CSV table of C-alpha atoms and ligand atoms in Angstrom, one decimal:
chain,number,residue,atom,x,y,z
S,1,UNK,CA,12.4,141.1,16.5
S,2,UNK,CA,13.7,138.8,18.6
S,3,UNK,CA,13.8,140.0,22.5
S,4,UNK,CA,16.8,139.5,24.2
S,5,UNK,CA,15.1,138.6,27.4
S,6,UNK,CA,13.8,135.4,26.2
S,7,UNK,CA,17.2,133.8,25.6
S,8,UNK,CA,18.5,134.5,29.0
S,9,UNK,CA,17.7,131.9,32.0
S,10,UNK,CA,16.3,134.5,33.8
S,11,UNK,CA,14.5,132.2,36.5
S,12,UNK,CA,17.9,129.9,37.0
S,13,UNK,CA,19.8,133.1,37.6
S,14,UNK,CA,17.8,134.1,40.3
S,15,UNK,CA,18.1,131.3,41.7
S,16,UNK,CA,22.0,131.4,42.1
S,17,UNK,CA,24.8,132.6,43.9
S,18,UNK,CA,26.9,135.7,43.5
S,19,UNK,CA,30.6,133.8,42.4
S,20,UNK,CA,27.8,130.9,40.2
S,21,UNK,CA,26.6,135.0,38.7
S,22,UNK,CA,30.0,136.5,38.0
S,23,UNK,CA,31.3,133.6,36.7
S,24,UNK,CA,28.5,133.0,33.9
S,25,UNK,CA,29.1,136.9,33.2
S,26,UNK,CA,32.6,136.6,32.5
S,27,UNK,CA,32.3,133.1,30.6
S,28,UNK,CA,29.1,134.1,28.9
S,29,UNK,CA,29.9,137.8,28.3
S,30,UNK,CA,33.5,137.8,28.6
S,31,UNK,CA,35.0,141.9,27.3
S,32,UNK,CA,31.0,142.9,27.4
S,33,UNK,CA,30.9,142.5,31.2
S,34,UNK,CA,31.7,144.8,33.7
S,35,UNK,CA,31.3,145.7,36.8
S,36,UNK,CA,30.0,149.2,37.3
S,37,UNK,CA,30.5,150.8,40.9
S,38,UNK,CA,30.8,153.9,42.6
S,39,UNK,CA,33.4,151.9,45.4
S,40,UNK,CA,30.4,151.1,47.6
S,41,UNK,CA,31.0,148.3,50.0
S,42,UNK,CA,29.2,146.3,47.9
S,43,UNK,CA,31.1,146.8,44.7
S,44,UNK,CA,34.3,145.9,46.4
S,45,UNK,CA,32.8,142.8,47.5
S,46,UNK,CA,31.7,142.0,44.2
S,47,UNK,CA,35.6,142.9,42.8
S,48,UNK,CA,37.0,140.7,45.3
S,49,UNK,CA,34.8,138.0,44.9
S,50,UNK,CA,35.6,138.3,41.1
S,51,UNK,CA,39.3,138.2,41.7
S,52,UNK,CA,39.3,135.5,43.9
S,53,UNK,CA,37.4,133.4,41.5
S,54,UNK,CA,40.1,134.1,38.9
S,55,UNK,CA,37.7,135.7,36.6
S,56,UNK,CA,39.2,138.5,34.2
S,57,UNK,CA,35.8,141.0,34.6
S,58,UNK,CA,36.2,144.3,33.3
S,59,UNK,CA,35.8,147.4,36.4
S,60,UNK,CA,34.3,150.7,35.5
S,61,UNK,CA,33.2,153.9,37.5
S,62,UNK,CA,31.4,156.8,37.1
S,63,UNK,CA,34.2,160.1,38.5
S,64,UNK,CA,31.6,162.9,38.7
S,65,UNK,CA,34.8,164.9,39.3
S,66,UNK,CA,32.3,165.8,43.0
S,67,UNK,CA,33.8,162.5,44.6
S,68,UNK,CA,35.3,162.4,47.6
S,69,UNK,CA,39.4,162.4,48.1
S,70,UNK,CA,38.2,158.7,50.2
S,71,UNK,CA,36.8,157.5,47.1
S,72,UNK,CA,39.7,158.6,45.0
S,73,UNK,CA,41.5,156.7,47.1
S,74,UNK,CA,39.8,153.1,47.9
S,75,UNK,CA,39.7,153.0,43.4
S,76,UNK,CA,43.6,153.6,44.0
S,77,UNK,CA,43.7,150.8,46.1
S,78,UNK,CA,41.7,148.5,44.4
S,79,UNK,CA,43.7,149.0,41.1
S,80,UNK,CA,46.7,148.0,43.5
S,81,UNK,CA,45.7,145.7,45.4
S,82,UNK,CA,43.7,143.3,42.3
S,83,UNK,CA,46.3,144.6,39.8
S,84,UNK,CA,43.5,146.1,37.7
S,85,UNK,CA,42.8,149.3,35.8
S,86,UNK,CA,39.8,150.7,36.6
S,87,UNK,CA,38.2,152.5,33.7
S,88,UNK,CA,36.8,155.9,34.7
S,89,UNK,CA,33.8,158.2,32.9
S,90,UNK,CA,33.3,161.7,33.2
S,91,UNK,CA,30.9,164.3,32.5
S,92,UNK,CA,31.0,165.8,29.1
S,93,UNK,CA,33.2,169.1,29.7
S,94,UNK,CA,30.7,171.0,27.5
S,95,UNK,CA,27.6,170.1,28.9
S,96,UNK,CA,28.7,170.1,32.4
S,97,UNK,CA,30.1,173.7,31.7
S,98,UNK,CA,26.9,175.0,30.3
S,99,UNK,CA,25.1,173.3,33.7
S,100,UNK,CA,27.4,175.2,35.9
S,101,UNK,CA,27.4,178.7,33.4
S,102,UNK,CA,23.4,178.7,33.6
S,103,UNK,CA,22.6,177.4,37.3
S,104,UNK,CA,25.9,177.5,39.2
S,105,UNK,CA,28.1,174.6,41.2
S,106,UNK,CA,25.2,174.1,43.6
S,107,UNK,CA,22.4,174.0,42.0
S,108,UNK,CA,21.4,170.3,43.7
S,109,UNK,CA,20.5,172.5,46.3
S,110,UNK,CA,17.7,174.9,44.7
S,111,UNK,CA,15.0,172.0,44.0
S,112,UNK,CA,14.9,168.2,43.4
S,113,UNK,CA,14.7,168.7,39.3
S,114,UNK,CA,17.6,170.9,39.7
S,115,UNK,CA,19.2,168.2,41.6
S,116,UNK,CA,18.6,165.2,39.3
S,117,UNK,CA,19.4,167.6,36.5
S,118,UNK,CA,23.0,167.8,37.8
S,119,UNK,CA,23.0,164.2,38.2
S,120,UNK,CA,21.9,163.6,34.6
S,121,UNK,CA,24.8,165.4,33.5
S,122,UNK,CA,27.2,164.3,36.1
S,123,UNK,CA,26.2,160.3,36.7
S,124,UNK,CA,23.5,159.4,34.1
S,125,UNK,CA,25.3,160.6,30.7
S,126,UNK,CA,29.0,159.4,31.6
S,127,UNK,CA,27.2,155.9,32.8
S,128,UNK,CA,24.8,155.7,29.5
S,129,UNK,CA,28.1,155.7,27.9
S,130,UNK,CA,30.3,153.3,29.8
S,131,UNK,CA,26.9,150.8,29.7
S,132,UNK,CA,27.3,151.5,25.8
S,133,UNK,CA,30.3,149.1,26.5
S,134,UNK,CA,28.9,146.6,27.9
S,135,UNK,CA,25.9,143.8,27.3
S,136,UNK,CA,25.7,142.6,30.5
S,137,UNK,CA,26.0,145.2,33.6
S,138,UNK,CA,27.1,144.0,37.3
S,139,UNK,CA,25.6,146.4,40.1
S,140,UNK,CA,26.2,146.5,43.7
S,141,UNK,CA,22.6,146.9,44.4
S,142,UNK,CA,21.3,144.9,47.4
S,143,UNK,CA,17.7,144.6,48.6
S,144,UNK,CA,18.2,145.9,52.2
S,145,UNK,CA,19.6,149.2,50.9
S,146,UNK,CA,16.4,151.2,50.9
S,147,UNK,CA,12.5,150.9,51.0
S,148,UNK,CA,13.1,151.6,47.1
S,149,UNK,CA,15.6,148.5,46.2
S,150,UNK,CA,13.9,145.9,48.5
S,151,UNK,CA,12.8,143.9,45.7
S,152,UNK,CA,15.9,144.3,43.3
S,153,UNK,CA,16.1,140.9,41.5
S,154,UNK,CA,19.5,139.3,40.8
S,155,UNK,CA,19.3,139.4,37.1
S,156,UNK,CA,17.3,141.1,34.6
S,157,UNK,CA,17.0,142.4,31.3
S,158,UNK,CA,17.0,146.3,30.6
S,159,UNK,CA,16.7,148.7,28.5
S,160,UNK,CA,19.8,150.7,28.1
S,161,UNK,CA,19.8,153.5,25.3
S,162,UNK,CA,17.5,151.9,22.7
S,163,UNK,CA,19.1,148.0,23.3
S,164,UNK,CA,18.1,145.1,25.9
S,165,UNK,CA,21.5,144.6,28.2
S,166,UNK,CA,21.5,142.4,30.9
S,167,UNK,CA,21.5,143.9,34.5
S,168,UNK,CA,23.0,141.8,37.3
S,169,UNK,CA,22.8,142.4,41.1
S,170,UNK,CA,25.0,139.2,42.7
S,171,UNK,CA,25.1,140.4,46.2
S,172,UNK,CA,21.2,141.6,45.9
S,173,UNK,CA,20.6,138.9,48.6
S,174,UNK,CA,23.3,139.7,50.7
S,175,UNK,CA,22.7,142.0,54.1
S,176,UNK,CA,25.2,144.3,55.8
S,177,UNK,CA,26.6,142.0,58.1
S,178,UNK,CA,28.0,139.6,55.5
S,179,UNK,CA,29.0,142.2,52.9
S,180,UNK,CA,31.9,143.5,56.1
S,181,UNK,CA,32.4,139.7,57.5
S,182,UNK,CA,33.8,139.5,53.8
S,183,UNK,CA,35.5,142.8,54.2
S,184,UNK,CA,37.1,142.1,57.6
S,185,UNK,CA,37.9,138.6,56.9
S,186,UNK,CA,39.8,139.0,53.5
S,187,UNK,CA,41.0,142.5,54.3
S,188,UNK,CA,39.1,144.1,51.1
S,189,UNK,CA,40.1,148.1,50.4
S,190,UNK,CA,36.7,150.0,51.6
S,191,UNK,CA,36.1,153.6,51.6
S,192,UNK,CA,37.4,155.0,55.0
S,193,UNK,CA,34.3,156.9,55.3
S,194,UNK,CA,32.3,154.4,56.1
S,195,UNK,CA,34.4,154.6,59.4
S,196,UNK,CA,32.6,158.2,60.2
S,197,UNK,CA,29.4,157.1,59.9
S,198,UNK,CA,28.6,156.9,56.1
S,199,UNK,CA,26.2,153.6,55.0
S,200,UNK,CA,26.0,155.5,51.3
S,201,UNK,CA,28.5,157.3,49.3
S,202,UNK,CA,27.7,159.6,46.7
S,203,UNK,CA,29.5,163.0,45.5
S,204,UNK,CA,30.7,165.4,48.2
S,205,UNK,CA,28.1,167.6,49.6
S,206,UNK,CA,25.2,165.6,48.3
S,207,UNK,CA,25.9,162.6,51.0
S,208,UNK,CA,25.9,162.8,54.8
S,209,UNK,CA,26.4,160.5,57.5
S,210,UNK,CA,23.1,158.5,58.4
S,211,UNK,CA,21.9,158.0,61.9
S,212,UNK,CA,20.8,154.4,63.5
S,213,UNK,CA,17.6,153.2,62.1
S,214,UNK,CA,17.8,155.3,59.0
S,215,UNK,CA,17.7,153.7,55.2
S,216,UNK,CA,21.5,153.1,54.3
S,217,UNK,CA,20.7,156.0,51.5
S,218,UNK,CA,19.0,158.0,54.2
S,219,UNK,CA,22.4,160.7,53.7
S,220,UNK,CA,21.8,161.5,50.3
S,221,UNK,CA,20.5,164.4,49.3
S,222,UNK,CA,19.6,165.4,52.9
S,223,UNK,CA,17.7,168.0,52.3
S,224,UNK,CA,14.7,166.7,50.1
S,225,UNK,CA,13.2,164.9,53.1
S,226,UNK,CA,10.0,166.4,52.5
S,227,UNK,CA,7.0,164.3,51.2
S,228,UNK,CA,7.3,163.3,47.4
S,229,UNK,CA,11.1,164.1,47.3
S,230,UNK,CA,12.7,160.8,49.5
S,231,UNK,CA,13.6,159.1,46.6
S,232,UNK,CA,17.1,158.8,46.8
S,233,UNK,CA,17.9,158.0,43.5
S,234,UNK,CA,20.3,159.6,41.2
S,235,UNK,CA,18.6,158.3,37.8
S,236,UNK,CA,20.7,155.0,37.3
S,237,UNK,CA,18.9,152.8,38.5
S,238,UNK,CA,15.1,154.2,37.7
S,239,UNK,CA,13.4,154.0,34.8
S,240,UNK,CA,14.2,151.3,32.4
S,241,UNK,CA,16.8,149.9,34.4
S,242,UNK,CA,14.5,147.2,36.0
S,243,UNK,CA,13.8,147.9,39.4
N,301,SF4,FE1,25.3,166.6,41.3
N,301,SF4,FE2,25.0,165.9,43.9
N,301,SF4,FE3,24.0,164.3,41.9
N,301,SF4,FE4,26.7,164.5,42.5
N,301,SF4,S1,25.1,163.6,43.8
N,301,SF4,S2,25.7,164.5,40.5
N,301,SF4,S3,26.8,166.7,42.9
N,301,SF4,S4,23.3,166.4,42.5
């Protein structure tokens, strides 16, 4: 069987910058890209960079229906501002009602299986199925996020439900000073929360503001600090996805 992998310039990707990235997605991939984000800074870079470059790249999030009003509004203006539709995924109502029927709203808060169980329903499922769309995934992941994404590579091939897709990160190279020069200087929508002290932004509850010195994901999940449980990961990005 041949592996998907080998016919993708893996080693010239990495090599290359984030508009010379998107725009080989959109030519190479064209309705099979898209750029999946959760409205991180990073994401709108990578939307803005897209726009600007004139290229026609599909935008998709996961709503855990847990998001923040901010984040409902920074996808509001984005779809206004780019003149885009953003597609959104849910959880499954059924699933997501059994969750809540057996363990309750909060059960993130009980223990860390708990926690990545609600996140399996919430994130990983309504993201397995939006990737199901796509051959070729765009990320906002960047290697100065945490201790856990510091070697993220800028394109790789992963599997995704059973089939190889290709998993981009453009801006894995970029650091946190660039990502808001861009920001500032083209006047990019951001979530406002990042004015009160978020670096991270996840579903209500779950995220916190971090403190100076901390990881940028140092606000999730809060309370697993405790050794074997600072892997702040909600499951999308573990496992087969390549980092
Ligand atoms: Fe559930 Fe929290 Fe994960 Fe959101 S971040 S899916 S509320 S555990």
């Amino acid at each position: 069987m041949a592996v998907l992998g080998s016919h993708i310039p893996l080693d010239d990707l990495n090599t290359q910058d984030a508009e010379a990235l998107l725009k080989w997605a959109a030519d190479t991939y064209g309705e099979r890209a898209g750029i999946v984000t959760s409205f991180q800074t990073t994401g709108c870079v990578t939307i803005d960079l897209a726009a600007r470059a004139g290229l026609n790249l599909r935008v998709l999030t996961i709503d855990t229906l847990r998001l923040p009003p901010e984040t409902y509004e920074v996808i509001e203006a984005v779809e206004r501002r780019y003149g885009i539709r953003v597609e959104r995924f849910q959880p499954d109502p059924e699933r997501l009602r059994r969750m809540v029927e057996q363990h309750g709203e909060y059960l993130f808060f009980d223990s860390k299986p708990k926690q990545e169980y609600c996140c399996s329903i919430r994130k990983v499922e309504p993201n397995g199925r939006a990737l199901a769309t796509l051959d070729l995934w765009i990320t906002g992941l960047r290697r100065d996020q945490s201790s856990f994404r510091k070697e993220v590579p800028k394109a790789t091939v992963v599997n995704q439900g059973g089939r190889e897709i290709v998993k981009l990160s453009p801006l894995a190279d970029w650091g946190e000073q660039g990502i808001w020069d861009h920001i500032r200087a083209n006047d990019v929508p951001y979530n406002r929360l990042y004015d009160q002290g978020y670096t991270s932004i996840g579903c209500v509850i779950c995220t916190t503001p971090t403190r100076s010195g901390e990881d940028k994901r140092a606000g999730r999940w809060r309370w697993f600090n405790q050794a074997g449980e600072d892997k702040k990961e909600c499951g999308i990005h573990i496992g087969g996805s390549g980092i």
